[in-house]
Coordinates of C-alpha atoms in Angstrom, one line a residue:
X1 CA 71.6 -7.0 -17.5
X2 CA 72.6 -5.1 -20.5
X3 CA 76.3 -6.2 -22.0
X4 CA 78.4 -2.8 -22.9
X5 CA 79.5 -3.4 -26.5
X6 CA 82.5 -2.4 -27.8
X7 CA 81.3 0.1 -30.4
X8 CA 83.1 0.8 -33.8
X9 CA 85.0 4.2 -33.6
X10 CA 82.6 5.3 -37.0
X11 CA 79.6 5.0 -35.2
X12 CA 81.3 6.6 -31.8
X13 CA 82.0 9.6 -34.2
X14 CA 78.5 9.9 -35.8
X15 CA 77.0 9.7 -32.1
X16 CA 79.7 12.4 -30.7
X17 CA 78.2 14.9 -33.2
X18 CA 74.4 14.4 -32.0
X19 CA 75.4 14.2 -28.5
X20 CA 77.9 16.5 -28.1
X21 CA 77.6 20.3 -27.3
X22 CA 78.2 22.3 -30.6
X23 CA 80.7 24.3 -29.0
X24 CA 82.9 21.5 -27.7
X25 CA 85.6 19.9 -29.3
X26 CA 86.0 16.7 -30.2
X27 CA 88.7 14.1 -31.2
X28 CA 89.2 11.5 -33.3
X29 CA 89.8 7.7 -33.2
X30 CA 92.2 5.9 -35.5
X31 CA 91.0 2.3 -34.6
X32 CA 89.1 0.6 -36.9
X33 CA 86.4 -2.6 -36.5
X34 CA 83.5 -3.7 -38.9
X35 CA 79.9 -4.7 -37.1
X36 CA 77.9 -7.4 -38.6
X37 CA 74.2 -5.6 -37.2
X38 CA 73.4 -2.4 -35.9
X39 CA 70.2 -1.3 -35.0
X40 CA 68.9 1.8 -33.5
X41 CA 66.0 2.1 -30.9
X42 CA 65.0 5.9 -30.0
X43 CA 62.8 5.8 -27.0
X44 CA 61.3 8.8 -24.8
X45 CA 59.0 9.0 -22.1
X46 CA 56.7 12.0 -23.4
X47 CA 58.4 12.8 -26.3
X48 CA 58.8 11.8 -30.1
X49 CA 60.2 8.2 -31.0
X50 CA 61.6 6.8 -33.6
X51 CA 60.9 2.6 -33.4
X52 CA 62.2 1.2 -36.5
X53 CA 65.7 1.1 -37.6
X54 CA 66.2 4.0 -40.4
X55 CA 67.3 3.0 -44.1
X56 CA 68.9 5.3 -46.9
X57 CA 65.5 4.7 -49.1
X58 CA 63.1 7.1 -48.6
X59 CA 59.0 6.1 -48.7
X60 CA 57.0 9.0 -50.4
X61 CA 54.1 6.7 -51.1
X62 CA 52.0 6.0 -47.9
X63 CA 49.9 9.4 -47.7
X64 CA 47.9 7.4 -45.1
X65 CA 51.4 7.0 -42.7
X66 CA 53.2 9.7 -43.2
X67 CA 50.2 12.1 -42.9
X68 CA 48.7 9.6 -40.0
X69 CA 49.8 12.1 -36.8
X70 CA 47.8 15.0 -38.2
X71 CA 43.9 15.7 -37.6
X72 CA 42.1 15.4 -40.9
X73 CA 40.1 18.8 -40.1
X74 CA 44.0 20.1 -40.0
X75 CA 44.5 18.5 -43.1
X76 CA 41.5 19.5 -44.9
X77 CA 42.4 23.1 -44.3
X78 CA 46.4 22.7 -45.2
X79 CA 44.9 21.1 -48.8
X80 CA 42.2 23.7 -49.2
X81 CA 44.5 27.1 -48.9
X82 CA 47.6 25.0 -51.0
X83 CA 44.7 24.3 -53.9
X84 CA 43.7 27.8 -53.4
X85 CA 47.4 28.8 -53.8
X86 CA 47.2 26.6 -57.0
X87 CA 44.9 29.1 -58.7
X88 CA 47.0 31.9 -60.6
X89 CA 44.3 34.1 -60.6
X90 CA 43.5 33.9 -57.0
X91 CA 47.5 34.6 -56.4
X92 CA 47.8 37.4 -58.7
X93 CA 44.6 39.1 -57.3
X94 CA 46.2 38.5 -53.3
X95 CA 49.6 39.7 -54.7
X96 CA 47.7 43.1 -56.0
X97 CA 46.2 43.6 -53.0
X98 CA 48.7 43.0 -50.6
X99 CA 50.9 45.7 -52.3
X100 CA 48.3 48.0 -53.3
X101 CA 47.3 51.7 -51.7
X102 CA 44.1 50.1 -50.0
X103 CA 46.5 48.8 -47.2
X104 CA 46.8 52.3 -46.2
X105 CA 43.1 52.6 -45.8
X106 CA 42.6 51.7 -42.0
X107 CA 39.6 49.7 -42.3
X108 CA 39.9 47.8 -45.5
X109 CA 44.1 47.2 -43.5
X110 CA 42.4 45.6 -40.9
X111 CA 40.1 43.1 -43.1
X112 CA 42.9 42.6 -45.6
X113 CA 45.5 41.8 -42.6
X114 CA 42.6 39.9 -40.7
X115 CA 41.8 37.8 -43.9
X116 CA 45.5 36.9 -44.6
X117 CA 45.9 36.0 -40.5
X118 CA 43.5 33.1 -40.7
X119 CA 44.3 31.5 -44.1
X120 CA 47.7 31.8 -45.7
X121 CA 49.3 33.3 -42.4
X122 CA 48.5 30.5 -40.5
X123 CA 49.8 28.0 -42.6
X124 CA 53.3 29.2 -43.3
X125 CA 54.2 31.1 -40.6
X126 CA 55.0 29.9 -36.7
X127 CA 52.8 32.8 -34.9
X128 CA 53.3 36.5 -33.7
X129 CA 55.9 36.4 -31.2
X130 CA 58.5 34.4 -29.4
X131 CA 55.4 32.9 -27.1
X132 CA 53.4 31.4 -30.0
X133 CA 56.6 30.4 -32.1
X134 CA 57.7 28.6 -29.1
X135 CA 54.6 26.9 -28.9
X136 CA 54.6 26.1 -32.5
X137 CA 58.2 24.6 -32.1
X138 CA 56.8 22.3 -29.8
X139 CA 53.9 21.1 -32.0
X140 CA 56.6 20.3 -34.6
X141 CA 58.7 18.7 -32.6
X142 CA 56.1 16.2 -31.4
X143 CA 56.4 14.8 -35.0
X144 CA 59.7 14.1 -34.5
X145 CA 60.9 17.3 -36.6
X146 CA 62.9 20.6 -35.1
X147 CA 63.0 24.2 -36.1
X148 CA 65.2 27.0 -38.0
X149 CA 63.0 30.1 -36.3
X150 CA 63.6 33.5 -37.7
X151 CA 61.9 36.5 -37.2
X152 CA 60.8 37.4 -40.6
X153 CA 61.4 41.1 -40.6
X154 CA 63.3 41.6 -43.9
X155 CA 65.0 44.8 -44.3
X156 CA 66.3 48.0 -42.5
X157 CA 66.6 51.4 -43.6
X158 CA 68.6 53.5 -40.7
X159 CA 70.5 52.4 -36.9
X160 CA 67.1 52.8 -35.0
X161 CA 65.3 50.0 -36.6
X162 CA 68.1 47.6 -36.9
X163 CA 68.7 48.1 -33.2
X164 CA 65.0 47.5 -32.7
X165 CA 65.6 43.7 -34.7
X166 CA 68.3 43.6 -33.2
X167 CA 66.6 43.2 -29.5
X168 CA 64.0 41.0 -31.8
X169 CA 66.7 38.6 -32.3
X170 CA 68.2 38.6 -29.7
X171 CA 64.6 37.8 -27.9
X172 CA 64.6 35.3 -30.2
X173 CA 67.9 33.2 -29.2
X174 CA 66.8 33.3 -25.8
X175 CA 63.2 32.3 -26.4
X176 CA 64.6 28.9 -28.1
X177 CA 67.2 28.8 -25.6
X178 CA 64.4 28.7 -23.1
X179 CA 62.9 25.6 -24.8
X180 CA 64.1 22.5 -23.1
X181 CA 66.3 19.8 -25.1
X182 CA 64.6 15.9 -25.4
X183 CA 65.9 13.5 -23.8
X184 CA 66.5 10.1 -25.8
X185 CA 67.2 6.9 -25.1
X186 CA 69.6 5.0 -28.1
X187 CA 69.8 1.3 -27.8
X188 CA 73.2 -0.2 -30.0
X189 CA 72.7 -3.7 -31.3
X190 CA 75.8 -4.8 -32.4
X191 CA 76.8 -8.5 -32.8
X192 CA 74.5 -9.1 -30.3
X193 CA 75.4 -7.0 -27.6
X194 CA 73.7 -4.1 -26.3
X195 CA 74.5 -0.8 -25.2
X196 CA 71.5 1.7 -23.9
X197 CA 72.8 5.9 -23.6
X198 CA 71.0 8.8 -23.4
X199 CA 71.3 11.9 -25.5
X200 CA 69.8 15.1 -25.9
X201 CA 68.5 16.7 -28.9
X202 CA 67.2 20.5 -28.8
X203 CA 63.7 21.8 -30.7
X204 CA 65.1 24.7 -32.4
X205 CA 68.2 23.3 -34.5
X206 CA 69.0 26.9 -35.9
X207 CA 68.2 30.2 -34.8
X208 CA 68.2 32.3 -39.0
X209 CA 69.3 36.4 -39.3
X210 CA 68.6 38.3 -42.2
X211 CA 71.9 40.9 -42.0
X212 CA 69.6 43.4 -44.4
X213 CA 67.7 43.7 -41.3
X214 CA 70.6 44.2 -38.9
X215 CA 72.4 46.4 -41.4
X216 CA 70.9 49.8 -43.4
X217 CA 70.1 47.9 -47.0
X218 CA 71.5 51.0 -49.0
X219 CA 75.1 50.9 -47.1
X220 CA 75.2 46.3 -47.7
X221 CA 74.4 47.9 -51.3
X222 CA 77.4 50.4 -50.9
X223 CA 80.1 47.9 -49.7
X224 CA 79.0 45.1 -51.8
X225 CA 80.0 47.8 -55.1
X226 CA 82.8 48.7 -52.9
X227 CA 84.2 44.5 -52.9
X228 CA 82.9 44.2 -56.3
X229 CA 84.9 46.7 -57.4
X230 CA 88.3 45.1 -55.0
X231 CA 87.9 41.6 -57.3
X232 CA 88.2 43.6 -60.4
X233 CA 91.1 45.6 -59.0
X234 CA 92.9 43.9 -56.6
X235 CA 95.0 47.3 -55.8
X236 CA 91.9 48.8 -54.9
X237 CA 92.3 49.7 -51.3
X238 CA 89.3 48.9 -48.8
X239 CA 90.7 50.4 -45.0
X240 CA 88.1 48.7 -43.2
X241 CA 88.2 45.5 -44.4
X242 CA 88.3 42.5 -42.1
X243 CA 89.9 38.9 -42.6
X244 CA 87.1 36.9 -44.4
X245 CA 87.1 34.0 -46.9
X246 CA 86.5 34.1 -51.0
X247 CA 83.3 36.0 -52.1
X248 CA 83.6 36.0 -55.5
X249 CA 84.5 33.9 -58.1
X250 CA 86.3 34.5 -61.8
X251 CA 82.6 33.3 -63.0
X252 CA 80.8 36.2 -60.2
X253 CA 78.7 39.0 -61.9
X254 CA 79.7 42.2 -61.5
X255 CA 77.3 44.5 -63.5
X256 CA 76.1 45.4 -60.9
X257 CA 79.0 48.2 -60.5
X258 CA 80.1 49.2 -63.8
X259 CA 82.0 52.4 -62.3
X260 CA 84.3 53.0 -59.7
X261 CA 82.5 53.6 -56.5
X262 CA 83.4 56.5 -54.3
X263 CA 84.8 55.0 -50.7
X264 CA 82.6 54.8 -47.9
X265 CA 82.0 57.9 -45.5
X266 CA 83.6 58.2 -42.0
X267 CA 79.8 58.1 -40.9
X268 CA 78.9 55.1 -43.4
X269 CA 82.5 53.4 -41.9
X270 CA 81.0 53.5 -39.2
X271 CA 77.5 52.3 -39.5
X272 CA 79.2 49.4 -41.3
X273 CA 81.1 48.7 -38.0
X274 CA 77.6 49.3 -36.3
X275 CA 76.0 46.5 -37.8
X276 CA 79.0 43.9 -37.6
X277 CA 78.9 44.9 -33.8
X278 CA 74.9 43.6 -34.0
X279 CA 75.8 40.7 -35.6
X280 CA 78.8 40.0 -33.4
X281 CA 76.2 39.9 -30.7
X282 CA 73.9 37.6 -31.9
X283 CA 76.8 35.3 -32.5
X284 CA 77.5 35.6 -29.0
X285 CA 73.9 35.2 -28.1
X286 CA 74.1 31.5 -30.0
X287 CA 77.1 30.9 -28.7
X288 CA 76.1 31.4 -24.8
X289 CA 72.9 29.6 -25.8
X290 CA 74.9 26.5 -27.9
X291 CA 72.6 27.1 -31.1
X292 CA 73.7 27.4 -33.9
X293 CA 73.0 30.6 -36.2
X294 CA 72.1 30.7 -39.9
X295 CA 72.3 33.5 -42.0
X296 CA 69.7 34.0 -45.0
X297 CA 71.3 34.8 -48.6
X298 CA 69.6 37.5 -50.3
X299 CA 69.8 39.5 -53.6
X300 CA 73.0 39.2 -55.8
X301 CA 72.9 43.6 -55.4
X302 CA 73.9 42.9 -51.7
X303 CA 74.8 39.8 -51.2
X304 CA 79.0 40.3 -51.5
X305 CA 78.0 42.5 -48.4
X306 CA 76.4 39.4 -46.7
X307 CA 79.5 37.0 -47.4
X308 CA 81.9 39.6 -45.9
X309 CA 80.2 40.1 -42.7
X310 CA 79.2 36.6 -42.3
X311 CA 82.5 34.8 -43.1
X312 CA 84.4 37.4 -41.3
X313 CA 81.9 36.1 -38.1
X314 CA 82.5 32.8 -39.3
X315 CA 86.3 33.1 -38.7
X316 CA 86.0 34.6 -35.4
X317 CA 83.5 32.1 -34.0
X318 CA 83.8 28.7 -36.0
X319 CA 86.4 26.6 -33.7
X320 CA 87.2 22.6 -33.0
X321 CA 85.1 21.7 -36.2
X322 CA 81.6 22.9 -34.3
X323 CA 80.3 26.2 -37.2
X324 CA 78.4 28.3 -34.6
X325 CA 77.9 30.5 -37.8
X326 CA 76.4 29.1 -41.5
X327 CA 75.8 31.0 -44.8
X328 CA 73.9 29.9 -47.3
X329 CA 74.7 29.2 -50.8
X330 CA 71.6 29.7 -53.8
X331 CA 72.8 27.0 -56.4
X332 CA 70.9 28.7 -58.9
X333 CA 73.0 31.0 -59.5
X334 CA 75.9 29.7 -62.1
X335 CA 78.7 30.8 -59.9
X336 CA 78.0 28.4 -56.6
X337 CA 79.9 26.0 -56.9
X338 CA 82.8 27.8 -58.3
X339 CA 82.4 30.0 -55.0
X340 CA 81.5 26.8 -53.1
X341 CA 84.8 25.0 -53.9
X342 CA 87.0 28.7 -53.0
X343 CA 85.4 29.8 -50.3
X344 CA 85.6 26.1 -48.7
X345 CA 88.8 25.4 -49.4
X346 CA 90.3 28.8 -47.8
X347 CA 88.3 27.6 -44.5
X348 CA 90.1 24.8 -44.9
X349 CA 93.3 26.1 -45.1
X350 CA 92.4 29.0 -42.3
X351 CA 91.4 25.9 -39.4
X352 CA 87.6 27.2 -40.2
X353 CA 85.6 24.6 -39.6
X354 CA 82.7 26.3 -41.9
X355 CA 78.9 25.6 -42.0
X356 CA 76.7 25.6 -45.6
X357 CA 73.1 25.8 -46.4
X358 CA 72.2 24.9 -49.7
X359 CA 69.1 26.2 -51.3
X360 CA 68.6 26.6 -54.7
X361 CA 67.0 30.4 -54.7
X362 CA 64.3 32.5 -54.1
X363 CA 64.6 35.8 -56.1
X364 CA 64.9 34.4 -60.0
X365 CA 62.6 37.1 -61.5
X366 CA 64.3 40.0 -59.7
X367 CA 67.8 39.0 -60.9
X368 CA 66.7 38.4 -64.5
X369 CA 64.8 42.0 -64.6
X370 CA 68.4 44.0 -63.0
X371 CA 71.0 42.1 -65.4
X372 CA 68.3 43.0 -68.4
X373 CA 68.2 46.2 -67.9
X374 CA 71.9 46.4 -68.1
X375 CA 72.3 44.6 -70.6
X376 CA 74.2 41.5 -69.4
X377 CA 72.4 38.1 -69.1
X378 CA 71.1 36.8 -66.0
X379 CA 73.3 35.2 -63.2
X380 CA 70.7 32.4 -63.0
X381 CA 71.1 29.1 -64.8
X382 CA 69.1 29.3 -68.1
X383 CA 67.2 26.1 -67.4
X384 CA 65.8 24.2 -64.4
X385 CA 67.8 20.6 -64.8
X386 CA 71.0 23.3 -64.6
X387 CA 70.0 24.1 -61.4
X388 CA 69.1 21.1 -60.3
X389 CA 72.5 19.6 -61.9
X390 CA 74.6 22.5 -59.8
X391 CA 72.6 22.0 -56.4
X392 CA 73.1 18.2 -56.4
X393 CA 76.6 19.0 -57.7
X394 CA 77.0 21.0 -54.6
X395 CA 75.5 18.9 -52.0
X396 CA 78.3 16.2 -53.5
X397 CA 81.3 17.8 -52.9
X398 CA 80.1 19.2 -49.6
X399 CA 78.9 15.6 -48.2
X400 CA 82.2 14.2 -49.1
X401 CA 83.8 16.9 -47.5
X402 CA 82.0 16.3 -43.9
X403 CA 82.4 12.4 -44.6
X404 CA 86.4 13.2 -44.2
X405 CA 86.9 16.3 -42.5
X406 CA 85.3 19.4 -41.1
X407 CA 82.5 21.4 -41.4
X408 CA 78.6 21.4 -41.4
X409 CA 75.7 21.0 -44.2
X410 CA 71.9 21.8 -44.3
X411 CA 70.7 20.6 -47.3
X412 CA 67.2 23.0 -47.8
X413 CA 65.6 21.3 -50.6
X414 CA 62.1 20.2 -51.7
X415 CA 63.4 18.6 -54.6
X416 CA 62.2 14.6 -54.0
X417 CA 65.2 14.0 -56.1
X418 CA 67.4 15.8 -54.7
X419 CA 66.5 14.4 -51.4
X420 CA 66.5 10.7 -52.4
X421 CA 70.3 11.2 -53.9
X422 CA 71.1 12.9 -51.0
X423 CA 69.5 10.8 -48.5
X424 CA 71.5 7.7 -50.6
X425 CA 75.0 9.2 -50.8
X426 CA 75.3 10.4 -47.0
X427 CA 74.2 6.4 -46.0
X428 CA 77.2 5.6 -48.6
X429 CA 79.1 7.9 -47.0
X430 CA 78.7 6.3 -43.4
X431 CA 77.8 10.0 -42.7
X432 CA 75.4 9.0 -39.3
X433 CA 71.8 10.1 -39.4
X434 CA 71.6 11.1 -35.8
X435 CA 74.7 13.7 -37.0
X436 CA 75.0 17.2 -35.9
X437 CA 77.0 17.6 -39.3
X438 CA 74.2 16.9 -41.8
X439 CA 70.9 18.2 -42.0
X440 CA 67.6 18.5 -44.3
X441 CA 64.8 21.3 -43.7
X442 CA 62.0 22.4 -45.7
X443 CA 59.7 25.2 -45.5
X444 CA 57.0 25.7 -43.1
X445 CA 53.6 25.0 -44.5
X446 CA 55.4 23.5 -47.6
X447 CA 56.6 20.4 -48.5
X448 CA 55.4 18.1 -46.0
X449 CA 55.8 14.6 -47.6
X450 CA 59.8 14.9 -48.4
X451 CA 60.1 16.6 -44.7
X452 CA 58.2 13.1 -43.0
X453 CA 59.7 11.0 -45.9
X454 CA 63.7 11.6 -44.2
X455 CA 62.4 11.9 -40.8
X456 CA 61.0 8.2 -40.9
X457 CA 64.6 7.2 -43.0
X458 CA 66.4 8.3 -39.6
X459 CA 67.6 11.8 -40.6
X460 CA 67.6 15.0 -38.8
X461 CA 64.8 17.7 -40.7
X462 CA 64.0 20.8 -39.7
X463 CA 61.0 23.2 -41.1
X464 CA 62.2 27.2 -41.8
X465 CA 59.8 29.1 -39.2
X466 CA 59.5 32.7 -39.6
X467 CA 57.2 34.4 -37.3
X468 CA 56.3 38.3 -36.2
X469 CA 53.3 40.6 -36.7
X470 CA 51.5 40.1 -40.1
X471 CA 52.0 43.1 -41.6
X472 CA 56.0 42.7 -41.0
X473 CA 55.8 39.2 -42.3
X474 CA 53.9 40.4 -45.7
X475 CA 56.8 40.4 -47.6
X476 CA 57.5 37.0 -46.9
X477 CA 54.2 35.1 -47.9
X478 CA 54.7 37.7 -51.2
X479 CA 57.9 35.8 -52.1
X480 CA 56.1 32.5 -51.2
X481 CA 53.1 33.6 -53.8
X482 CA 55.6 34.7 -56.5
X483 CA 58.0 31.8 -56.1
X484 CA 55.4 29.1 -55.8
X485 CA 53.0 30.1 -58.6
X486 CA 55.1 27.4 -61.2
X487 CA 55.1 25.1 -58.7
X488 CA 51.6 25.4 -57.2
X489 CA 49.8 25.4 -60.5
X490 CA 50.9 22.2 -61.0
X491 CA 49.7 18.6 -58.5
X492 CA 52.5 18.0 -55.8
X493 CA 53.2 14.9 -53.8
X494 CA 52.1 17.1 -51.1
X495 CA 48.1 17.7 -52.4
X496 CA 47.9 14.3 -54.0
X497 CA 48.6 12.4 -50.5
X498 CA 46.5 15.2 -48.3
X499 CA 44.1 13.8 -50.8
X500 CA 44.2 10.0 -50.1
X501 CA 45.3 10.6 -46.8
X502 CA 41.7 12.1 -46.1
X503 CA 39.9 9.1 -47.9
X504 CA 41.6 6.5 -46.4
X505 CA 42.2 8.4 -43.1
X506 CA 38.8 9.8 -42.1
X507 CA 39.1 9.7 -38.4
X508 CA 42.5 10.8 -37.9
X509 CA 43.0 11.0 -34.1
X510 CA 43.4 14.8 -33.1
X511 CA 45.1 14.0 -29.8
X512 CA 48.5 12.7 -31.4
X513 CA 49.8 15.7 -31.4
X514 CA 51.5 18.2 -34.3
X515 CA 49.7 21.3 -35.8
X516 CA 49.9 20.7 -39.7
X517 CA 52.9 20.9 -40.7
X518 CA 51.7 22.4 -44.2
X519 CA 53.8 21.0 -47.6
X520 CA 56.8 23.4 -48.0
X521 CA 58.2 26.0 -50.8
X522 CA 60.0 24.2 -53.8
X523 CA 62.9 26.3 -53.7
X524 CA 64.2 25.3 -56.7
X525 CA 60.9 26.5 -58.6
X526 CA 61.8 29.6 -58.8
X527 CA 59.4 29.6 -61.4
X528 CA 61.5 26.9 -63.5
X529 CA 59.0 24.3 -64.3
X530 CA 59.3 21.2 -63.3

């Protein structure tokens, strides 16, 4: 008969986060204790397991083991379209195409749409609708990974469509509500004693918004001039203006409005309170449905926009240190962690218990094309060790900060570096693997060996899955063509090991589960070099 250990208050807390409800409080213990051995045995009956105790160090050698739960005809494909992707010409040519006036030829739309379905589709994206992504979700999660699912519509341009993404969310937060939660058995060995519980772990660890859909893109464009214009003139007077934390920064850009802007419209006010009313709702959606929600940075033209209707969420829903709402920071831009450090600190100070995604960026040739044609240099760090100095910069300060006191992290990275420091510090930090306050994710389709490599060191990953009808999820793969062309003209970890991994794995069984995952996006590429 098992003997119920008395179980350091450190590890109680790590386990409170995985087990507990995001939306319930918690408390804390001042009692202290050391253990001499722990060890952690996940078991399940159908579901993923997890045998071996996990260590900080990550392995992102063994293509043969970490790719060993995927069919090598799945793997054969996966390498084939990511070498294809490898070929700039290739790229460029599919980048032409996909943007060119024969899309609006009927005919030559279908074979184009049909052509991108089966290939480069397939590989980064989760399926057409809520039924597929759901079904997708479970593949993943049979590897022992869970999902961020978004559908990948991108932008808005009057009320009626952003109530039609609206419902598309919404759809969406009760589709991943509908899939069950796994059921987990943890065995503590500590001292010698043992303690069996069981715990429950959902597939989908993030349902992700892009407020440009949500919200007409011209007026986020309006009121992010309009707060622009506030930080240079604090006596400039916003009437609708809700509570929200620090946007800017003294380092923040603001060419983007060199003139005063005329205030907003009664009929633009009220759009504005249109789409905070959408967004509201799919707060409440997560919230009824205890997942969390994630919202997608953007463009630096509208992103002020997206801080103030995100934090101002934030501070209505974020209670008893479980974030129901995150924003996301791009550390590529030289004014993160300035904004990091204020905008944290404030939640502090409010009771906010605030949740961060860190990415490092996805729209560097954009941003470098609007500040040169004003005149003003870029907003992006000039080289790529600066970025990749801010982003682990970043994921410092913010680890530290869950370590002692509130908040939440999703580390989005397919920087091996980045991951290895990452993966190091949060071990140092006593900051518990099976955490609800620390995550990693990765792409879909992109990525795969850093994704398998924390999984098997004990950590919570999830893969971004966007999914919707091709031709709305276009401009998605377009940003994954143009962001990945640096990157994918060079060999990753990802191709080498696919590589070996189908030499020394010829016969890889097809019944252990998990579509291909597909290696991920380098986010940090953003057409830096590595």
């Amino acid at each position: 008969m098992a003997t119920r250990a008395i179980v350091p208050p450190k590890l109680l807390k790590t386990l409170r986060y995985f087990t507990r409800p995001i939306n319930s409080s918690s408390s804390s213990s001042s009692s202290s204790s050391s253990s001499s051995s722990i060890a952690f045995d996940f078991t399940e009956n159908k579901e993923p397991t997890l045998q071996k105790p996990p260590t900080s160090a990550l392995n992102l050698d063994d293509g043969e083991k970490l790719f060993s739960s995927v069919p090598t005809a799945r793997l054969l494909r996966a390498s084939a379209i990511l070498h294809a992707a490898a070929v700039e010409p290739m790229v460029d040519f599919g980048t032409w195409l996909m943007k060119s006036k024969l899309m609006d030829v009927g005919v030559l739309r279908g074979a184009i749409l049909g052509a991108i379905r089966h290939t480069f589709y397939e590989h980064f994206c989760a399926g057409e609708d809520t039924l597929a992504a759901g079904e997708t979700v479970r593949k993943l999660h049979r590897a022992a990974l869970r999902a961020m699912v978004v559908y990948a519509v991108e932008y808005a341009s009057d009320n009626e469509s952003c109530d039609r993404n609206l419902e598309a969310f919404l759809k969406t937060v009760e589709s991943a509500k509908s899939l069950p939660s796994s059921s987990f058995g943890l065995t503590l060995i500590i001292s010698g004693m043992i303690d069996y519980e069981i715990f429950s772990c959902p597939k989908v660890s993030f349902v992700v918004v892009k407020i440009t859909a949500i919200c007409p893109k011209k007026l986020l464009e309006r009121v992010s001039d309009l707060l622009r214009w506030q930080h240079k003139d604090p006596s400039f007077n916003l009437p609708w203006k809700m509570d929200t934390l620090p946007i800017f920064s003294d380092s923040s850009p603001t060419y983007h409005t060199l003139k005063k802007p005329e205030p907003l419209t009664p009929e633009e006010e009220h759009d504005l309170e249109l789409g905070h009313q959408r967004l509201l709702k799919i707060c409440q959606e997560c919230v009824d449905a205890n997942i969390p929600l994630m919202v997608d940075a953007e463009h630096t033209v509208v992103q002020p926009a997206i801080d103030y209707l995100t934090y101002s969420s934030a501070i209505l829903y974020n209670r008893d240190d479980n974030p129901i709402m995150f924003g996301t920071v791009q550390c590529y831009l030289k004014d993160a962690k300035e904004r990091l450090l204020l905008t944290s600190k404030a939640a502090d100070n409010l009771g906010v218990p605030m949740g961060f995604k860190l990415v490092r960026g996805a729209y560097m040739s954009s941003e470098g094309e609007l500040a040169s044609s004003l005149g003003f240099e870029s907003p992006i760090h000039n080289t790529i060790q600066e970025t990749h100095a801010c982003y682990n910069d970043c994921a410092s300060i913010m680890l530290d900060k869950i370590a002692n006191g509130p908040g939440a992290l999703v580390l989005a990275t397919h920087n091996v570096e980045s991951g290895r420091v990452a993966a190091a510090s949060a071990h140092d930090m006593g900051i518990g693997k099976v955490n609800q306050k620390l995550q990693f994710a990765q792409l879909y389709g992109m990525a795969d060996v850093l994704s398998f490599s924390l999984r098997n060191a004990g950590f919570q990953v999830s893969k971004y899955m966007p999914f919707g009808p091709v031709d709305i999820i276009i401009p998605y793969l377009l940003r994954r063509a143009e962001e990945n062309r640096g990157l994918l003209s060079a060999p990753t970890l990802d191709r080498q090991l696919m590589s070996r991994s189908q030499i020394a794995n010829p016969t890889a069984c097809c019944t252990k589960g998990l579509s291909f995952l597909s290696p991920l996006k380098q986010e940090e590429c953003h057409s830096h070099k590595e």
